Amino acid sequence: MPPSSPDFFDEGTLVAVLTAQPIDRPLDYLAPEGGCLPGAFVEVPLGPRKVLGVVWGPGRGGFDLSKARAIIRVLDVAPMRDEMQAFLRRAADYTLTPMPAMLRLATRAPGLSDPPSMQKVYRLGTSEPSRMTDARARVLEVLRSYGGFGFTLKELSDQAGVTASVVKGLVAQGAVREEDTPRDMPFARLDPDLPSKALTEDQEAAAKALREGLRSDTYGTTLLRGVTGSGKTEVYLEAVAEALRQGRQALVLLPEIALTAEFLNRVEVRFGARPAEWHSGVTMTERRRTWKMVGQGGAQMVVGARSALFLPYQNLGLIIVDEEHDTSYKQEDGVLYNARDMAVLRAAICGARVILASATPSLESWANAEAGKYDRLELNARYGAAVMPELAAIDMRTQKLPSNRWISPSLQAAVNARIAKGEQALLFLNRRGYAPTTICRACGHQIGCEHCDARMVEHRFQKRLVCHQCGESAPLPTTCPSCGVEDRLAAVGPGVERLAEEAAALFPEARIAVLSSDLFGSARALKEQIEEIANGGADIIIGTQLVAKGHNFPLLTLVGVIDADLGLQGSDLRAAERTFQLMRQVAGRAGRAERRGTALLQTFQPEHPVIRAILAGDENGFWRAEADARRQAGVPPFGRMAGIILSSPDMQVAFDIGEDLARRDGPLRQVGAEVFGPAPAPIARIRGRHRVRLLVKAPKGVALQGAVADWVAQVRLPPQARLTVDIDPQSFY
């Protein structure tokens, strides 16, 4: 809010209203009857429509005020606080995002303009229906799987795929409860003083340091580094307890929806109630309730995905970014932001504390801790009886394997030994689907996506080819689309589904479970499968990156990594870092209870520095070597980067704009930055649009955003061409 902004705008005063519509500035309106507060959420006329907006400050004027239109009404929600406005402005400046797009992120809740009212919601009842049908069973299953959530009639019937009359019939039988409830109720109070788990000396020391940080009532960031299974969650929940005692709100960001079920159970055990949730697995009714209650102080704790950072907290005191190194914290479409970095920015504005928790921190966070910008806490022992797994490499150059097999004899023997003991084994693969490429053995043609420059991936369970870039799918062909020869198409390279077939042949008696995000229709179905596996419902788990994060399988004592070398290929500057993190995380799934675990990495490069560092467990040695290499190259975190993606249906148009930009690099040279490109993006076409990349590299400490903004402002984009700026790019596809 500008310093000159008054505390209240009387009726008829000219005010500036920022809307989420793609307009380059706030628009002037007259304050409504009764006046309005700065930051008030309002409904305003825009052409023939009514749109949502926020009172952003005094109006600018400079036009015939008799033509000014009045705000229609003020919404019955808490006004946007000054610190939230400051956060949106600074996030917009940092990411070079227009303010309307930032406001869209901050108002992503349905029905905000609906007046408060009562509504009928439906919950699980206490009786069984006298007669069970498939439709009734689906309704009851939806209610059970959402753990007590209330549904509107439409939400419940849509989720279950039934008509409203099926739900009403269950109400009449007492199997479903129909309740009148205010649309948006406060969440149950969390009790920070309930007994916590007994902490080890190590954990108690870390928890004490975090509590003291919160009591200082000042901003600060702490890197909480602990080996997998060391109890980081228990430690940071003690920091949450301290924030709650102070009457401040806590936010816990998790990288995957699949992690929330187990985590929510732990929160409920610790604090006696469930927190608010904010992610794509939550119903629209709950989403609006969370948004409103966060703003009114009726939600003490939020557990959510990266967009939970943009909720209107009344008194935010603590942000925890769990698995802070995870690449899913970077949003790669729409507003391009990194939730880890935005968490630090938001906390700095409102005087909150940040905890970045990870077993394998990002190099950026490691470097900030080394430089003293972040505090550092270490947990070096696993909790209870669990000990770190033994790590070993299987040199694939010495293994005798047919060309269509991926599980080595050494790994096969190790899996058999674990199954014989009643333990579980995980076979980890760094990709989804049946196989990454389908090739014609007659002419060599590789089947690609019609809309992208990407290979189609065979998903045998679905009997389809799928493009992992744009989601396009097609039936499995029987003839080659290039040469027309029948029955010569072959799937090349392993995927989880193909590996499952191989495992079924090698281990015919074993119960095999496949865990991959694209094999499940909903987050709830995925959570249920994970719980079943944790309870011993499988002997062999075959999984992708999904299983590397946060899940606890007590019977799992062997991890076999099928393709440990995969991430070491390509030109990504973070390839070594990501391979190191992923292999360490996957290995950490083994032996999390009393039994010692083993992790076996199948590799063709056992002498590679990354593989050697993983096997030696020399994390600090790896980070120092990686930091030295990045420092010499002048790349993040020891330099700055920005990616520019130009896209157009016409490849030449995209290249012409790129070449024009490369010639006009004066604003970049003025700050010591240089531009590379234009060049075709590694995936040069997605959804029919040709993509061209430029990369800007600058010394650390340079005001890069202003220079990039001046640079790209020099070109006018022709119709259908798009330009996207990615500050601090995480991926380079």
XYZ file of C-alpha atoms in Angstrom:
733
model
C 0.000 0.000 0.000
C 1.541 3.401 -0.900
C 2.532 5.456 2.196
C 0.059 8.224 1.309
C -2.900 5.816 1.226
C -5.633 6.752 3.747
C -7.001 4.275 6.310
C -10.490 4.427 4.802
C -12.090 5.567 1.553
C -15.427 7.370 2.016
C -18.313 6.824 -0.354
C -17.686 8.459 -3.756
C -13.886 8.691 -3.280
C -11.890 7.722 -6.362
C -10.004 4.480 -5.670
C -7.696 2.285 -7.748
C -8.852 -1.340 -8.084
C -6.506 -4.095 -9.267
C -8.344 -6.920 -11.042
C -7.096 -10.314 -12.174
C -7.976 -9.392 -15.776
C -5.069 -8.958 -18.236
C -4.966 -5.143 -17.983
C -1.644 -3.400 -17.414
C -2.689 -1.203 -14.453
C -5.290 -0.766 -11.670
C -8.524 0.912 -12.847
C -10.274 3.854 -11.142
C -13.716 3.380 -9.518
C -15.830 5.292 -7.004
C -15.975 3.872 -3.473
C -19.411 2.280 -2.841
C -22.135 3.224 -0.372
C -20.683 2.930 3.124
C -17.120 3.383 1.802
C -14.389 0.727 1.819
C -11.056 -0.144 3.391
C -7.742 -0.245 1.504
C -7.182 -3.883 0.470
C -10.940 -4.634 0.407
C -11.992 -7.374 -1.994
C -14.668 -5.886 -4.225
C -16.861 -6.647 -7.221
C -16.564 -4.058 -10.000
C -18.127 -3.574 -13.436
C -15.747 -4.121 -16.360
C -17.519 -3.639 -19.670
C -20.670 -5.789 -19.448
C -19.141 -8.141 -16.810
C -18.732 -8.132 -13.038
C -15.198 -9.044 -11.930
C -13.306 -9.542 -8.670
C -10.765 -6.920 -7.619
C -8.806 -5.484 -4.697
C -8.784 -1.815 -3.617
C -5.118 -1.040 -4.310
C -4.937 2.595 -3.167
C -6.159 6.088 -4.144
C -7.354 6.547 -7.732
C -5.146 8.324 -10.271
C -7.868 10.411 -11.923
C -6.973 12.513 -14.956
C -10.284 11.870 -16.742
C -13.893 13.125 -16.609
C -14.994 11.876 -13.151
C -18.662 11.993 -14.183
C -17.864 8.901 -16.255
C -16.370 6.983 -13.320
C -18.299 3.842 -12.386
C -18.885 2.800 -8.790
C -17.733 -0.382 -7.057
C -20.762 -2.722 -7.011
C -20.124 -4.134 -3.534
C -17.508 -5.048 -0.948
C -17.120 -8.791 -0.393
C -17.547 -10.263 3.071
C -13.953 -11.490 3.363
C -10.967 -10.092 5.282
C -9.253 -7.246 3.341
C -5.863 -7.948 1.783
C -3.174 -6.987 4.269
C -0.353 -4.545 3.459
C 2.246 -7.303 3.761
C 0.368 -9.433 1.217
C 0.250 -6.536 -1.237
C 3.980 -5.976 -0.702
C 4.655 -9.688 -1.275
C 2.687 -9.756 -4.537
C 4.436 -6.607 -5.782
C 7.924 -7.871 -4.948
C 7.211 -11.360 -6.325
C 5.947 -9.723 -9.539
C 9.096 -7.578 -9.781
C 11.372 -10.570 -9.145
C 9.697 -12.919 -11.644
C 8.823 -10.158 -14.173
C 5.152 -11.137 -13.947
C 2.259 -8.688 -14.574
C 0.374 -7.834 -11.359
C -3.007 -9.209 -12.582
C -1.402 -12.662 -12.944
C -0.046 -12.403 -9.375
C -3.525 -11.454 -8.105
C -4.954 -14.502 -9.898
C -2.577 -16.671 -7.851
C -3.806 -14.970 -4.668
C -7.542 -15.426 -5.417
C -7.649 -19.043 -6.594
C -10.704 -20.006 -4.565
C -14.170 -20.485 -6.067
C -17.176 -18.522 -4.909
C -15.317 -15.733 -3.077
C -18.021 -13.312 -4.182
C -20.852 -15.537 -2.880
C -22.599 -13.978 0.141
C -22.284 -15.905 3.429
C -25.113 -18.368 3.740
C -26.080 -21.796 4.981
C -25.681 -24.797 2.744
C -26.464 -28.488 2.893
C -23.403 -30.693 3.110
C -23.183 -34.465 3.063
C -20.983 -36.614 5.285
C -20.693 -40.321 6.074
C -23.581 -41.543 8.255
C -23.665 -44.287 10.892
C -25.989 -46.859 9.243
C -25.511 -49.291 6.389
C -28.069 -49.107 3.553
C -30.610 -51.942 3.499
C -29.600 -52.768 -0.080
C -26.166 -52.074 -1.558
C -25.808 -51.173 -5.231
C -22.709 -50.219 -7.241
C -23.831 -46.568 -7.308
C -24.407 -46.477 -3.531
C -21.061 -48.191 -2.896
C -19.283 -45.515 -4.974
C -20.868 -42.700 -2.918
C -19.853 -44.310 0.390
C -16.342 -45.005 -0.921
C -15.860 -41.324 -1.882
C -16.987 -40.194 1.586
C -14.693 -42.696 3.320
C -11.667 -41.849 1.174
C -11.907 -38.117 1.943
C -11.745 -38.714 5.709
C -14.709 -36.693 7.009
C -14.782 -33.879 4.443
C -18.186 -32.345 3.761
C -19.422 -32.355 0.144
C -22.124 -30.370 -1.558
C -24.702 -32.527 -3.353
C -23.186 -31.716 -6.758
C -19.596 -32.381 -5.640
C -20.526 -35.743 -4.115
C -22.648 -36.927 -7.049
C -19.974 -35.788 -9.558
C -17.144 -37.485 -7.654
C -19.075 -40.742 -7.360
C -20.482 -40.556 -10.888
C -24.091 -40.925 -9.703
C -27.285 -38.875 -9.819
C -28.381 -36.710 -6.876
C -31.238 -39.140 -6.171
C -28.725 -41.879 -5.209
C -27.267 -39.583 -2.522
C -30.738 -38.602 -1.306
C -31.681 -42.290 -1.072
C -28.664 -42.925 1.172
C -29.694 -39.953 3.357
C -33.137 -41.544 3.827
C -31.395 -44.765 4.928
C -29.101 -42.977 7.421
C -25.949 -44.087 5.559
C -25.228 -40.450 4.629
C -25.831 -37.440 6.887
C -27.331 -34.257 5.433
C -26.374 -31.219 7.521
C -27.178 -27.515 7.383
C -23.921 -25.712 7.970
C -22.472 -22.253 7.394
C -20.588 -22.364 4.129
C -17.276 -21.529 5.767
C -16.620 -22.774 9.312
C -13.402 -22.268 11.316
C -11.181 -25.347 11.544
C -10.907 -27.336 14.776
C -8.369 -25.794 17.163
C -4.952 -27.435 17.314
C -3.487 -27.981 20.798
C 0.290 -27.363 20.825
C 0.626 -28.646 24.398
C -0.443 -32.237 23.757
C 2.439 -34.648 24.481
C 4.899 -35.012 21.605
C 6.989 -38.050 20.699
C 10.058 -38.551 22.876
C 12.890 -36.785 21.060
C 16.518 -37.906 20.986
C 19.173 -35.560 22.371
C 20.057 -34.540 18.812
C 16.424 -33.799 17.931
C 15.705 -31.922 21.166
C 18.706 -29.636 20.590
C 17.456 -28.838 17.061
C 13.870 -28.286 18.278
C 15.135 -25.944 21.028
C 17.068 -23.857 18.477
C 13.985 -23.582 16.249
C 11.752 -22.585 19.189
C 14.237 -19.874 20.201
C 14.244 -18.556 16.626
C 10.460 -18.189 16.753
C 10.608 -16.447 20.132
C 12.979 -13.838 18.677
C 9.975 -12.558 16.678
C 12.238 -11.681 13.731
C 12.757 -13.077 10.243
C 15.303 -15.860 9.810
C 15.846 -18.961 7.658
C 17.202 -22.269 8.958
C 18.414 -25.170 6.837
C 17.390 -28.330 8.723
C 19.515 -31.052 7.211
C 19.073 -34.605 8.409
C 19.766 -38.025 6.964
C 16.668 -39.843 5.679
C 14.744 -41.213 8.672
C 16.401 -38.916 11.232
C 13.089 -37.426 12.404
C 13.141 -33.997 10.716
C 9.326 -33.962 10.737
C 9.094 -34.454 14.518
C 11.620 -31.661 15.024
C 9.886 -29.096 12.838
C 6.464 -29.984 14.303
C 7.879 -28.684 17.602
C 8.529 -25.368 15.817
C 4.889 -25.458 14.611
C 3.802 -25.981 18.244
C 5.753 -22.876 19.275
C 4.161 -20.789 16.487
C 0.695 -21.958 17.611
C 1.467 -21.043 21.248
C 2.309 -17.543 20.046
C -1.044 -17.335 18.227
C 0.664 -17.238 14.828
C -0.172 -19.321 11.766
C 2.071 -22.035 10.322
C 2.363 -23.212 6.721
C 3.935 -26.554 5.744
C 4.691 -26.988 2.046
C 5.038 -30.553 0.731
C 6.223 -31.426 -2.785
C 3.672 -34.182 -3.511
C -0.042 -34.593 -2.721
C 0.703 -38.279 -2.128
C 2.742 -37.293 0.954
C -0.095 -35.454 2.678
C -2.078 -38.466 4.015
C 0.677 -39.831 6.257
C 1.749 -36.321 7.242
C -1.805 -35.229 8.183
C -2.116 -38.282 10.426
C 1.090 -37.262 12.220
C -0.202 -33.710 12.667
C -3.486 -35.013 14.070
C -1.661 -37.250 16.571
C 0.587 -34.348 17.639
C -2.055 -31.575 17.885
C -5.365 -33.428 18.304
C -7.003 -32.133 15.098
C -6.381 -31.935 11.374
C -5.036 -28.749 9.789
C -6.418 -27.001 6.722
C -5.352 -28.462 3.363
C -4.624 -26.652 0.103
C -3.848 -28.747 -2.975
C -5.523 -30.175 -6.058
C -6.958 -33.138 -4.128
C -9.215 -30.876 -2.001
C -12.874 -30.230 -2.910
C -13.869 -26.757 -4.113
C -16.036 -26.312 -0.998
C -13.025 -26.954 1.256
C -10.789 -24.769 -0.906
C -13.032 -21.711 -0.443
C -13.380 -22.442 3.270
C -9.583 -22.651 3.684
C -9.032 -19.375 1.805
C -11.585 -17.500 3.935
C -10.559 -19.024 7.269
C -6.865 -18.338 6.672
C -7.749 -14.658 6.215
C -9.959 -14.551 9.331
C -7.595 -16.515 11.577
C -9.916 -19.547 11.622
C -7.133 -21.821 10.300
C -4.016 -22.071 12.484
C -2.047 -24.373 10.195
C -2.114 -25.065 6.464
C -0.557 -28.082 4.764
C -0.328 -27.637 1.050
C 1.293 -27.423 -2.342
C 3.387 -24.462 -3.523
C 0.368 -22.204 -4.265
C -0.532 -22.234 -0.523
C 2.114 -19.473 -0.245
C -0.407 -17.083 -1.824
C -3.182 -17.561 0.752
C -4.186 -14.411 2.711
C -2.628 -15.287 6.112
C -3.730 -13.078 8.974
C -0.629 -13.655 11.120
C 1.937 -15.915 9.452
C 4.756 -16.869 11.820
C 6.367 -19.968 10.305
C 6.860 -21.480 6.837
C 8.315 -24.976 6.475
C 9.457 -26.143 3.037
C 9.805 -29.926 3.336
C 12.129 -31.648 0.822
C 13.229 -28.116 -0.101
C 15.461 -29.370 -2.929
C 12.503 -30.846 -4.831
C 12.124 -29.586 -8.409
C 8.303 -29.561 -8.141
C 8.563 -26.359 -6.062
C 9.370 -24.531 -9.303
C 6.208 -23.686 -11.242
C 7.006 -24.157 -14.924
C 3.896 -22.612 -16.519
C 1.853 -19.467 -15.956
C 3.692 -17.496 -13.263
C 7.231 -18.954 -13.182
C 8.265 -18.895 -9.518
C 10.229 -21.065 -7.110
C 8.165 -21.658 -3.952
C 11.307 -22.114 -1.839
C 12.608 -18.663 -2.783
C 9.159 -17.063 -2.516
C 8.751 -18.576 0.984
C 11.916 -16.762 2.069
C 10.657 -13.516 0.488
C 7.224 -13.785 2.121
C 8.729 -14.515 5.545
C 11.157 -11.585 5.259
C 8.227 -9.214 4.580
C 6.076 -10.370 7.503
C 8.801 -11.197 10.044
C 8.242 -14.965 9.984
C 10.714 -17.845 10.309
C 11.490 -20.290 7.493
C 12.665 -23.886 7.908
C 14.078 -25.554 4.782
C 14.108 -29.296 5.524
C 15.935 -31.892 3.423
C 18.214 -34.905 3.598
C 19.908 -33.643 0.415
C 19.641 -29.825 0.248
C 19.787 -27.848 -2.978
C 23.188 -26.375 -3.745
C 21.601 -22.897 -3.425
C 20.530 -23.561 0.169
C 23.837 -25.284 1.008
C 25.749 -22.240 -0.321
C 23.535 -19.802 1.657
C 24.195 -21.796 4.831
C 27.958 -21.884 4.098
C 27.909 -18.101 3.587
C 26.081 -17.567 6.907
C 22.866 -16.204 5.330
C 20.940 -19.196 6.717
C 21.321 -20.911 10.070
C 22.127 -24.614 9.829
C 20.954 -27.515 12.004
C 22.107 -31.102 11.409
C 20.507 -34.418 12.399
C 23.086 -37.109 11.741
C 21.472 -40.232 13.197
C 18.373 -42.166 12.201
C 15.565 -42.232 14.726
C 15.254 -45.250 17.046
C 16.710 -48.574 15.956
C 16.997 -47.689 12.251
C 20.482 -47.313 10.755
C 21.598 -45.948 7.395
C 21.525 -48.460 4.529
C 24.618 -50.099 3.148
C 25.346 -48.699 -0.346
C 26.996 -50.659 -3.169
C 27.325 -50.475 -6.952
C 26.606 -53.276 -9.407
C 29.012 -52.788 -12.339
C 26.771 -53.554 -15.311
C 29.831 -54.014 -17.564
C 30.550 -57.302 -15.764
C 26.944 -58.615 -15.719
C 25.771 -61.098 -18.364
C 22.332 -59.862 -19.465
C 20.204 -60.418 -22.595
C 19.466 -57.191 -24.509
C 15.809 -57.156 -23.420
C 16.545 -57.571 -19.674
C 17.254 -54.851 -17.113
C 17.436 -56.625 -13.739
C 20.985 -57.968 -13.305
C 21.656 -61.460 -11.880
C 23.241 -59.842 -8.792
C 20.132 -57.737 -8.126
C 17.863 -60.721 -8.814
C 19.682 -62.783 -6.170
C 19.450 -59.937 -3.638
C 15.682 -59.547 -4.234
C 15.124 -63.300 -3.806
C 17.013 -63.253 -0.504
C 14.807 -60.426 0.864
C 11.536 -62.018 -0.242
C 12.586 -65.278 1.431
C 12.855 -63.349 4.725
C 9.388 -61.798 4.325
C 10.870 -58.355 3.566
C 10.146 -55.929 0.720
C 12.328 -54.816 -2.197
C 11.994 -51.637 -4.267
C 13.074 -51.547 -7.908
C 13.489 -47.893 -8.818
C 13.341 -46.515 -12.331
C 13.856 -42.901 -13.290
C 10.939 -42.701 -15.749
C 7.249 -43.516 -16.225
C 5.394 -45.690 -18.735
C 6.257 -49.021 -20.386
C 9.210 -47.868 -22.476
C 10.581 -44.456 -23.462
C 10.776 -45.116 -27.228
C 8.831 -47.232 -29.734
C 10.975 -48.023 -32.784
C 10.275 -49.817 -36.074
C 12.795 -52.640 -36.531
C 12.195 -52.569 -40.294
C 13.008 -48.911 -41.030
C 14.295 -47.457 -37.727
C 11.442 -44.929 -37.404
C 10.812 -43.731 -33.815
C 7.173 -42.848 -33.137
C 6.930 -39.201 -32.104
C 4.118 -36.884 -31.012
C 2.348 -35.055 -33.847
C 2.239 -31.853 -31.784
C 5.656 -31.942 -30.059
C 9.262 -32.857 -30.812
C 9.115 -35.606 -28.213
C 8.955 -39.387 -28.469
C 5.679 -41.120 -27.577
C 5.990 -43.399 -24.524
C 4.231 -46.763 -24.521
C 1.824 -47.291 -21.607
C 0.955 -50.962 -21.984
C -1.526 -51.040 -19.072
C -3.555 -48.393 -20.927
C -2.788 -49.901 -24.378
C -1.785 -46.427 -25.582
C 1.164 -44.254 -26.578
C 1.378 -41.058 -24.491
C 3.358 -37.830 -24.955
C 4.701 -36.733 -21.557
C 5.053 -33.136 -22.804
C 1.520 -32.293 -23.963
C -0.516 -35.301 -22.779
C -1.538 -36.341 -26.318
C -2.292 -40.073 -26.520
C -2.966 -42.539 -29.334
C -3.776 -46.259 -29.594
C -0.812 -48.637 -29.970
C -0.338 -49.059 -33.756
C 0.184 -52.482 -35.351
C 1.898 -51.094 -38.474
C 4.747 -48.601 -38.747
C 3.391 -45.129 -39.656
C 6.553 -44.530 -41.736
C 7.125 -47.709 -43.789
C 3.793 -49.506 -43.250
C 5.391 -52.840 -42.257
C 3.274 -54.872 -39.790
C 4.365 -56.274 -36.418
C 7.903 -54.820 -36.443
C 7.339 -52.131 -33.793
C 9.353 -52.697 -30.599
C 9.489 -50.881 -27.260
C 13.088 -49.861 -26.501
C 14.480 -49.090 -23.061
C 12.874 -49.830 -19.709
C 9.805 -48.198 -18.163
C 7.976 -49.169 -14.969
C 5.379 -51.257 -16.789
C 7.990 -53.185 -18.773
C 10.033 -53.681 -15.616
C 6.897 -55.049 -13.915
C 6.573 -57.659 -16.702
C 10.220 -58.656 -16.268
C 9.844 -58.848 -12.478
C 6.724 -61.015 -12.818
C 8.736 -63.458 -14.987
C 11.777 -63.479 -12.654
C 9.804 -63.612 -9.388
C 6.607 -65.561 -10.253
C 5.545 -66.050 -6.614
C 6.011 -62.408 -5.574
C 3.224 -59.854 -5.146
C 4.240 -56.869 -7.303
C 2.946 -53.295 -6.927
C 3.646 -50.542 -9.466
C 3.758 -46.963 -8.113
C 3.733 -44.277 -10.790
C 1.721 -41.059 -10.707
C 0.113 -41.613 -14.124
C -1.319 -45.040 -13.200
C -3.757 -43.591 -10.650
C -6.939 -41.681 -11.425
C -6.837 -39.654 -8.202
C -4.536 -38.640 -5.380
C -6.768 -40.589 -2.983
C -6.340 -43.842 -4.936
C -2.578 -43.343 -4.879
C -2.592 -42.720 -1.102
C -4.586 -45.911 -0.522
C -2.109 -47.963 -2.556
C 0.824 -46.492 -0.602
C -0.859 -47.346 2.721
C -1.553 -50.899 1.544
C 2.113 -51.375 0.564
C 3.304 -49.947 3.906
C 1.134 -52.552 5.656
C 2.878 -55.380 3.793
C 0.560 -55.625 0.772
C 3.407 -56.258 -1.716
C 6.769 -58.069 -1.893
C 8.265 -56.008 -4.715
C 7.528 -52.323 -5.338
C 8.350 -50.922 -8.765
C 8.355 -47.150 -8.739
C 9.447 -43.855 -10.225
C 10.509 -40.631 -8.465
C 7.209 -40.648 -6.598
C 8.527 -43.312 -4.174
C 11.730 -41.399 -3.423
C 9.902 -38.777 -1.383
C 8.811 -39.093 2.205
C 7.109 -42.497 2.215
C 7.873 -44.896 5.031
C 7.694 -48.626 4.203
C 8.744 -50.439 7.425
C 9.346 -53.825 5.718
C 11.441 -52.370 2.864
C 15.091 -53.426 3.246
C 16.413 -53.490 -0.331
C 16.426 -50.767 -2.973
C 17.675 -51.599 -6.458
C 18.251 -48.615 -8.760
C 17.925 -49.909 -12.330
C 19.438 -46.921 -14.175
C 21.594 -44.903 -11.779
C 23.438 -43.254 -14.722
C 20.356 -41.832 -16.438
C 20.385 -38.378 -14.812
C 24.106 -37.894 -15.516
C 23.453 -37.412 -19.226
C 22.388 -34.183 -20.910
C 23.453 -30.561 -20.577
C 21.457 -29.573 -17.470
C 23.770 -27.709 -15.090
C 21.987 -29.401 -12.156
C 22.226 -32.973 -13.573
C 24.889 -34.140 -11.102
C 23.120 -32.476 -8.155
C 19.766 -34.035 -9.009
C 21.229 -37.495 -9.552
C 23.028 -37.281 -6.200
C 19.862 -36.131 -4.405
C 17.598 -38.688 -6.039
C 19.904 -41.665 -5.486
C 20.445 -40.677 -1.827
C 16.702 -40.207 -1.315
C 15.794 -43.519 -2.933
C 18.491 -45.358 -0.970
C 17.045 -43.783 2.185
C 13.792 -45.725 1.691
C 15.650 -48.900 2.769
C 15.885 -50.062 6.383
C 13.746 -47.423 8.103
C 12.731 -49.799 10.917
C 14.853 -52.272 12.919
C 16.276 -54.168 9.928
C 19.425 -52.940 8.160
C 18.779 -51.863 4.586
C 20.862 -52.187 1.429
C 20.815 -50.022 -1.688
C 22.294 -51.424 -4.914
C 22.958 -49.045 -7.813
C 23.167 -50.626 -11.274
C 25.686 -48.478 -13.159
C 27.871 -48.555 -16.261
C 30.032 -45.776 -14.729
C 30.993 -46.895 -11.187
C 34.021 -44.566 -11.317
C 31.910 -41.430 -12.045
C 32.476 -38.787 -9.299
C 28.732 -38.572 -8.524
C 28.371 -42.371 -8.161
C 31.530 -42.491 -6.004
C 30.214 -39.675 -3.761
C 26.869 -41.491 -3.313
C 28.558 -44.759 -2.360
C 30.981 -43.053 0.025
C 28.187 -41.045 1.659
C 30.484 -38.011 1.357
C 27.801 -35.353 1.030
C 29.921 -32.355 1.980
C 32.707 -33.534 -0.336
C 30.231 -33.744 -3.194
C 28.789 -30.277 -2.481
C 32.243 -28.697 -2.248
C 33.321 -30.193 -5.593
C 30.026 -29.237 -7.253
C 30.208 -25.703 -5.788
C 33.785 -25.250 -7.085
C 32.736 -26.335 -10.579
C 29.752 -23.956 -10.602
C 31.817 -21.087 -9.181
C 34.398 -21.462 -11.963
C 31.620 -21.533 -14.575
C 29.906 -18.476 -13.016
C 26.538 -20.241 -12.886
C 23.950 -20.375 -10.049
C 24.268 -20.072 -7.147
C 27.512 -18.188 -7.990
C 26.074 -16.272 -10.919
C 22.649 -15.324 -12.240
C 20.652 -16.701 -15.128
C 17.441 -15.966 -16.995
C 15.846 -18.102 -19.680
C 13.819 -16.631 -22.536
C 11.445 -18.920 -24.425
C 9.977 -17.658 -27.688
C 7.205 -19.714 -29.229
C 5.137 -19.475 -32.388
C 3.263 -21.774 -34.791
C 5.877 -20.610 -37.349
C 9.467 -21.611 -36.500
C 11.023 -18.798 -38.570
C 8.985 -16.148 -36.728
C 10.325 -17.395 -33.370
C 13.924 -17.410 -34.688
C 13.589 -13.917 -36.198
C 12.440 -12.478 -32.843
C 15.301 -14.299 -31.081
C 17.900 -12.940 -33.506
C 16.450 -9.428 -33.163
C 16.762 -9.695 -29.368
C 20.316 -11.054 -29.583
C 21.343 -8.039 -31.736
C 19.770 -5.525 -29.320
C 21.625 -6.736 -26.190
C 22.707 -3.231 -25.057
C 20.627 -3.194 -21.811
C 22.214 -6.531 -20.822
C 25.802 -5.485 -21.627
C 25.336 -2.357 -19.481
C 25.056 -4.561 -16.353
C 27.760 -7.034 -17.433
C 25.353 -9.723 -18.639
C 25.730 -11.697 -21.866
C 23.188 -13.508 -24.013
C 23.537 -16.919 -25.662
C 21.343 -18.009 -28.549
C 18.881 -18.084 -30.118
C 18.851 -21.871 -30.430
C 16.090 -24.443 -30.780
C 14.870 -25.545 -27.334
C 15.830 -29.169 -26.511
C 12.150 -29.991 -27.059
C 11.704 -27.689 -30.032
C 7.952 -28.127 -30.478
C 5.191 -28.568 -27.892
C 1.460 -28.604 -28.742
C 2.227 -27.492 -32.287
C 4.239 -24.424 -31.224
C 7.904 -24.098 -32.223
C 10.160 -23.081 -29.328
C 13.401 -21.088 -29.383
C 15.552 -20.390 -26.312
C 17.937 -17.631 -25.322
C 19.964 -17.794 -22.121
C 21.151 -14.740 -20.206
C 24.106 -15.124 -17.851
C 25.212 -12.409 -15.411
C 27.555 -12.022 -12.430
C 26.112 -12.545 -8.967
C 24.702 -9.351 -7.433
C 23.644 -7.834 -10.768
C 20.153 -6.252 -10.940
C 19.199 -8.673 -13.699
C 15.413 -8.194 -13.747
C 15.486 -4.528 -14.712
C 17.992 -5.151 -17.502
C 15.979 -8.098 -18.877
C 12.731 -6.067 -18.716
C 14.346 -3.190 -20.689
C 15.855 -5.661 -23.168
C 12.654 -7.583 -24.036
C 10.605 -4.336 -24.130
C 12.487 -3.429 -27.343
C 10.613 -5.975 -29.481
C 6.970 -6.001 -30.505
C 5.598 -9.516 -30.765
C 3.667 -10.419 -33.927
C 0.254 -12.136 -33.536
C 0.373 -15.654 -32.031
C 4.005 -15.264 -30.901
C 4.718 -15.505 -27.168
C 7.689 -14.532 -25.043
C 8.229 -16.009 -21.570
C 10.919 -14.915 -19.111
C 12.137 -17.452 -16.552
C 14.308 -15.870 -13.852
C 16.524 -18.536 -12.185
C 15.502 -21.353 -14.569
C 15.439 -24.852 -13.080
C 14.859 -26.792 -16.288
C 16.203 -26.086 -19.744
C 13.864 -28.084 -21.991
